[in-house]
Coordinates of C-alpha atoms in Angstrom, one line a residue:
M1 CA 0.0 0.0 0.0
A2 CA 1.3 3.4 -0.9
F3 CA -0.3 4.9 2.2
G4 CA 0.1 3.4 5.6
L5 CA -2.5 3.7 8.4
L6 CA -0.6 6.7 10.0
S7 CA -0.6 8.4 6.6
W8 CA -4.3 7.8 6.2
A9 CA -4.9 9.4 9.6
A10 CA -2.9 12.4 8.4
I11 CA -5.1 12.5 5.3
V12 CA -8.2 12.7 7.4
A13 CA -6.7 15.4 9.7
A14 CA -5.4 17.5 6.8
S15 CA -8.7 17.3 5.0
A16 CA -10.6 18.3 8.2
A17 CA -8.2 21.2 8.8
I18 CA -8.4 22.5 5.2
S19 CA -12.2 22.2 5.2
A20 CA -12.6 24.0 8.5
G21 CA -10.1 26.7 7.5
A22 CA -11.8 27.3 4.1
I23 CA -15.2 27.6 5.7
L24 CA -13.9 30.1 8.2
V25 CA -12.5 32.2 5.3
L26 CA -15.6 31.8 3.1
R27 CA -18.2 32.4 5.7
P28 CA -18.3 36.2 5.6
I29 CA -18.7 36.0 1.8
L30 CA -21.4 33.4 2.1
V31 CA -23.3 35.5 4.6
R32 CA -23.4 38.3 2.0
H33 CA -24.2 36.3 -1.1
L34 CA -25.6 32.8 -0.2
L35 CA -28.0 33.3 2.7
A36 CA -30.7 30.7 3.2
H37 CA -33.8 32.4 4.6
P38 CA -36.3 30.2 6.4
N39 CA -39.6 29.4 4.8
H40 CA -42.5 26.9 5.4
R41 CA -40.3 24.0 4.1
S42 CA -37.3 24.9 6.2
S43 CA -36.1 23.2 9.4
H44 CA -34.1 26.2 10.5
K45 CA -35.6 29.3 12.1
V46 CA -33.1 32.1 11.3
A47 CA -31.3 33.1 8.1
T48 CA -28.2 30.9 7.7
P49 CA -25.4 31.0 5.1
Q50 CA -25.2 28.1 2.8
G51 CA -22.3 27.0 0.5
G52 CA -20.2 25.2 3.1
G53 CA -19.8 22.6 0.5
L54 CA -17.3 24.9 -1.2
G55 CA -14.9 24.4 1.7
V56 CA -15.6 20.6 1.8
M57 CA -14.9 20.1 -1.9
L58 CA -11.8 22.4 -1.8
A59 CA -10.4 20.1 1.0
V60 CA -11.2 16.9 -1.0
V61 CA -9.6 18.1 -4.2
A62 CA -6.5 19.6 -2.4
V63 CA -5.9 16.5 -0.3
C64 CA -6.3 14.1 -3.2
A65 CA -4.0 16.2 -5.3
L66 CA -1.4 16.4 -2.6
A67 CA -1.5 12.7 -2.0
G68 CA -1.1 12.1 -5.7
L69 CA 2.0 14.2 -5.7
I70 CA 3.5 12.6 -2.6
A71 CA 2.7 9.0 -3.6
P72 CA 1.8 8.8 -7.3
Q73 CA 1.9 5.0 -7.0
G74 CA -1.3 5.2 -5.0
G75 CA -3.4 5.7 -8.1
A76 CA -4.7 9.2 -7.2
A77 CA -4.5 10.2 -10.8
G78 CA -7.4 7.9 -11.5
L79 CA -9.6 10.3 -9.4
I80 CA -9.2 13.1 -11.9
P81 CA -12.5 12.4 -13.7
V82 CA -14.6 12.3 -10.5
L83 CA -12.8 15.3 -9.0
G84 CA -13.3 17.3 -12.2
A85 CA -17.0 16.3 -12.4
A86 CA -17.4 17.0 -8.7
C87 CA -16.0 20.5 -9.2
F88 CA -18.4 21.1 -12.0
L89 CA -21.3 20.0 -9.7
T90 CA -20.0 22.3 -7.0
L91 CA -20.2 25.3 -9.3
L92 CA -23.6 24.2 -10.6
G93 CA -24.8 23.8 -7.0
A94 CA -23.4 27.2 -6.0
A95 CA -25.3 28.8 -8.8
D96 CA -28.4 27.0 -7.7
D97 CA -27.8 28.2 -4.1
A98 CA -27.5 31.8 -5.3
H99 CA -30.4 31.7 -7.7
A100 CA -32.6 28.7 -8.1
L101 CA -32.0 26.9 -11.4
S102 CA -34.7 25.0 -13.3
V103 CA -35.0 21.3 -12.8
S104 CA -34.0 20.7 -16.4
W105 CA -30.7 22.5 -16.0
R106 CA -29.9 20.6 -12.8
F107 CA -30.7 17.3 -14.4
I108 CA -28.6 18.0 -17.5
G109 CA -25.6 19.0 -15.3
Q110 CA -26.0 15.9 -13.1
T111 CA -26.3 13.6 -16.1
L112 CA -23.1 15.1 -17.6
A113 CA -21.2 14.6 -14.3
A114 CA -22.5 11.0 -14.1
L115 CA -21.4 10.3 -17.7
A116 CA -18.0 11.7 -16.9
I117 CA -17.3 9.1 -14.1
V118 CA -19.1 6.1 -15.7
L119 CA -17.5 6.5 -19.1
T120 CA -14.0 6.6 -17.6
L121 CA -14.5 3.5 -15.5
P122 CA -12.0 0.7 -16.3
A123 CA -13.3 -1.5 -19.1
E124 CA -12.9 -4.6 -17.0
L125 CA -15.1 -3.3 -14.2
R126 CA -18.3 -5.3 -14.2
I127 CA -21.1 -5.4 -11.6
L128 CA -23.8 -7.4 -13.3
S129 CA -23.5 -10.8 -15.0
E130 CA -21.6 -10.7 -18.3
A131 CA -24.9 -11.8 -19.9
V132 CA -25.9 -8.1 -19.5
P133 CA -24.4 -6.0 -22.3
L134 CA -21.7 -3.6 -21.1
W135 CA -23.6 -0.6 -22.6
L136 CA -26.7 -1.5 -20.7
E137 CA -24.8 -1.8 -17.4
R138 CA -23.1 1.5 -18.0
A139 CA -26.5 3.2 -18.8
L140 CA -27.9 1.8 -15.6
L141 CA -24.9 3.2 -13.7
V142 CA -25.5 6.6 -15.1
A143 CA -29.1 6.6 -14.2
G144 CA -28.3 5.2 -10.7
T145 CA -25.7 7.9 -10.2
V146 CA -28.0 10.7 -11.1
G147 CA -30.7 9.2 -8.8
F148 CA -28.2 8.8 -5.9
V149 CA -26.9 12.4 -6.3
N150 CA -30.5 13.6 -6.0
A151 CA -31.1 11.3 -3.0
V152 CA -28.2 12.9 -1.1
N153 CA -29.5 16.3 -2.0
F154 CA -33.0 15.5 -0.9
L155 CA -31.8 14.2 2.5
D156 CA -29.6 17.3 3.3
G157 CA -32.3 19.0 5.3
L158 CA -31.2 19.0 8.9
D159 CA -28.1 20.1 10.9
W160 CA -25.6 17.2 10.8
M161 CA -27.9 15.1 8.6
T162 CA -25.5 14.6 5.7
V163 CA -22.6 14.2 8.2
A164 CA -24.5 11.4 9.9
E165 CA -25.0 9.7 6.5
V166 CA -21.6 10.2 5.0
V167 CA -19.3 9.4 7.9
P168 CA -20.3 5.7 8.3
I169 CA -20.2 5.2 4.5
T170 CA -16.7 6.7 4.0
L171 CA -15.4 4.8 7.1
A172 CA -16.7 1.6 5.7
V173 CA -15.2 2.2 2.2
A174 CA -11.8 3.0 3.8
A175 CA -12.0 -0.2 5.8
L176 CA -12.8 -2.2 2.7
C177 CA -9.8 -0.6 1.1
V178 CA -7.6 -1.8 4.0
F179 CA -8.9 -5.3 3.3
G180 CA -8.2 -4.9 -0.4
V181 CA -11.8 -4.9 -1.5
V182 CA -11.7 -1.6 -3.3
P183 CA -8.7 0.2 -4.9
E184 CA -6.4 2.4 -2.9
A185 CA -7.5 5.5 -4.8
I186 CA -11.1 5.0 -3.7
G187 CA -9.9 4.6 -0.1
L188 CA -8.1 7.9 -0.5
L189 CA -11.2 9.6 -1.8
A190 CA -13.2 8.2 1.1
L191 CA -10.8 9.4 3.7
A192 CA -10.5 12.9 2.1
L193 CA -14.3 13.2 2.1
L194 CA -14.5 11.8 5.7
G195 CA -12.0 14.5 6.9
A196 CA -13.7 17.3 5.0
M197 CA -17.1 16.4 6.4
L198 CA -15.6 16.3 10.0
G199 CA -14.2 19.8 9.4
F200 CA -17.6 21.0 8.2
A201 CA -19.4 19.3 11.1
V202 CA -17.9 21.8 13.5
F203 CA -20.0 24.5 11.9
N204 CA -23.1 22.4 11.1
K205 CA -23.7 21.2 14.7
H206 CA -27.3 22.1 15.8
P207 CA -28.1 25.0 15.6
A208 CA -26.0 25.2 12.5
S209 CA -24.0 28.3 11.6
I210 CA -23.6 27.2 8.0
F211 CA -25.2 24.7 5.6
L212 CA -23.7 22.6 2.9
G213 CA -26.0 23.9 0.2
D214 CA -26.3 22.2 -3.2
A215 CA -22.6 23.3 -3.7
G216 CA -21.9 20.4 -1.2
S217 CA -24.6 17.9 -1.4
L218 CA -24.4 17.4 -5.2
P219 CA -20.6 16.7 -5.5
I220 CA -20.7 14.7 -2.3
G221 CA -23.4 12.5 -3.8
L222 CA -21.3 12.0 -6.9
C223 CA -18.2 11.0 -4.9
L224 CA -20.2 8.6 -2.9
A225 CA -21.7 7.1 -6.0
L226 CA -18.3 6.3 -7.4
M227 CA -17.2 4.7 -4.2
L228 CA -20.4 2.5 -4.2
I229 CA -19.7 1.5 -7.8
Y230 CA -16.3 0.1 -6.8
V231 CA -17.9 -1.5 -3.7
A232 CA -20.5 -3.1 -5.9
E233 CA -17.9 -4.6 -8.2
A234 CA -16.7 -6.7 -5.2
S235 CA -20.1 -7.0 -3.4
L236 CA -23.4 -5.8 -4.7
T237 CA -24.9 -6.6 -1.2
A238 CA -22.4 -4.2 0.5
A239 CA -23.1 -1.5 -2.1
V240 CA -26.9 -1.8 -1.3
L241 CA -26.5 -1.9 2.4
L242 CA -24.3 1.2 2.8
P243 CA -26.8 3.7 1.5
L244 CA -29.9 1.8 2.4
Y245 CA -31.4 4.5 4.6
M246 CA -31.0 7.0 1.8
I247 CA -32.5 4.7 -0.8
A248 CA -35.4 3.7 1.5
D249 CA -36.4 7.2 2.7
T250 CA -36.1 8.8 -0.8
G251 CA -37.7 5.9 -2.7
I252 CA -40.7 5.4 -0.3
T253 CA -41.3 9.2 -0.1
L254 CA -41.1 9.6 -3.9
A255 CA -43.5 6.6 -4.4
R256 CA -45.9 7.9 -1.9
R257 CA -46.0 11.4 -3.4
I258 CA -46.5 9.9 -6.9
I259 CA -49.4 7.7 -5.7
N260 CA -51.0 10.6 -3.9
K261 CA -50.6 12.7 -7.1
E262 CA -48.4 15.3 -5.4
P263 CA -45.8 17.4 -7.3
F264 CA -42.9 15.1 -6.4
L265 CA -40.3 17.3 -8.1
S266 CA -41.1 20.3 -6.0
A267 CA -39.6 20.9 -2.5
H268 CA -41.5 19.4 0.4
R269 CA -41.2 18.3 4.0
S270 CA -42.5 14.7 3.8
H271 CA -39.3 12.7 4.1
Y272 CA -39.1 10.5 7.1
Y273 CA -36.5 12.6 8.9
Q274 CA -38.5 15.8 8.3
R275 CA -41.7 14.1 9.6
A276 CA -39.8 13.1 12.7
V277 CA -38.9 16.7 13.5
S278 CA -42.4 17.8 12.7
G279 CA -43.6 15.0 15.0
G280 CA -41.7 16.4 18.0
L281 CA -38.3 14.8 17.9
S282 CA -35.3 17.1 18.2
V283 CA -32.8 17.5 15.4
P284 CA -30.0 15.8 17.5
E285 CA -32.3 12.9 18.3
V286 CA -33.0 12.3 14.6
T287 CA -29.4 12.7 13.3
S288 CA -28.0 10.5 16.2
R289 CA -30.4 7.7 15.3
I290 CA -29.6 7.9 11.6
F291 CA -25.8 7.9 12.4
L292 CA -26.1 4.8 14.6
H293 CA -28.2 3.2 11.9
G294 CA -25.6 4.0 9.4
V295 CA -22.9 2.5 11.6
A296 CA -24.9 -0.7 11.8
L297 CA -25.4 -0.9 8.0
A298 CA -21.6 -0.2 7.6
L299 CA -20.7 -3.2 9.8
L300 CA -23.2 -5.4 7.9
A301 CA -21.8 -4.2 4.6
I302 CA -18.2 -4.9 5.6
G303 CA -19.2 -8.4 6.8
A304 CA -21.0 -9.1 3.5
A305 CA -18.1 -7.9 1.4
L306 CA -15.6 -10.1 3.3
S307 CA -17.7 -13.2 3.7
H308 CA -18.1 -14.3 0.0
S309 CA -21.1 -16.3 1.1
L310 CA -24.6 -16.1 -0.5
W311 CA -26.3 -17.1 2.8
L312 CA -24.5 -14.4 4.8
D313 CA -25.3 -11.9 2.0
L314 CA -29.0 -12.7 2.3
A315 CA -28.8 -12.6 6.1
A316 CA -27.1 -9.2 6.0
L317 CA -29.6 -7.8 3.6
A318 CA -32.5 -9.1 5.7
L319 CA -31.1 -7.7 8.9
G320 CA -30.3 -4.4 7.2
A321 CA -33.9 -4.2 5.8
L322 CA -35.4 -4.9 9.2
L323 CA -33.2 -2.2 10.9
T324 CA -34.1 0.3 8.2
A325 CA -37.8 -0.5 8.5
A326 CA -37.6 0.0 12.3
T327 CA -35.7 3.3 11.9
L328 CA -38.3 4.6 9.4
R329 CA -41.1 3.6 11.6
W330 CA -39.5 5.3 14.6
L331 CA -39.0 8.5 12.5
A332 CA -42.6 8.4 11.2
R333 CA -44.0 8.0 14.8
G334 CA -42.2 11.1 16.1
R335 CA -42.7 11.8 19.8
T336 CA -45.9 9.7 20.1

């Protein structure tokens, strides 16, 4: 391995420091130009600057670039497509934070970013059976990536919410890298994002003094999607388990709104985590539960990826589904 465990700890620390430092510098600018005012859909009560994702992504790009210069044998150069696409989404998200863009422009930008990472995947990377044509698998990956980027964006609606989701996933991907399940460059990306999110968490603790904004949630979703693609190459079960809460909350909420003939593309407050706060639970209660749930899913995913057993895969999926159903039910009940 090009990076030892001490080096990886340094990567997390450096990314956290750069993220926190960049947010400190950017915050006065964000207060003037990217202020999120509360409305009937908001979970915050006072005007709060958004755009903290600019500092997060600056840290991710800087740390990955520095690691590539220090240890080029680690494969960091392979991250250029995803980092470039993530920077594009950061700019797109910042523009949306400043002045709401149309759904069509957002979708086009997200699709271009997804194409950038999927079309540059190694030709030998396969997730589905070889009976499935490569072009079809790649098309499904593009669609899945766009969907996942939006899922991360939809669930970025509470203080520490995205931190609670991202930290367990990135820790799990880093652990899988240690075990040789995913490439070292993907482990580097996971640790850089982990550190950047920890640096951001200092400012996003409830009540938050800054939000990620679309400038953060969109590129973070893209980076996570690439990690999950590489996890899926080794274990599709693990790749499903890691983001299972995101998939379940977004998927069920979307389906419910479609069935009820509600405008599902418009902003709303009907996700499970939002219903929990409306039902009387505090923001820290909700995010703590989702974080612990994410840790449990991460442990199941690591076990599934290392087991190479169909029966253990099925057991992990069943347990993960039960835990997720229990968490969603708890959120839906609120304080009752």
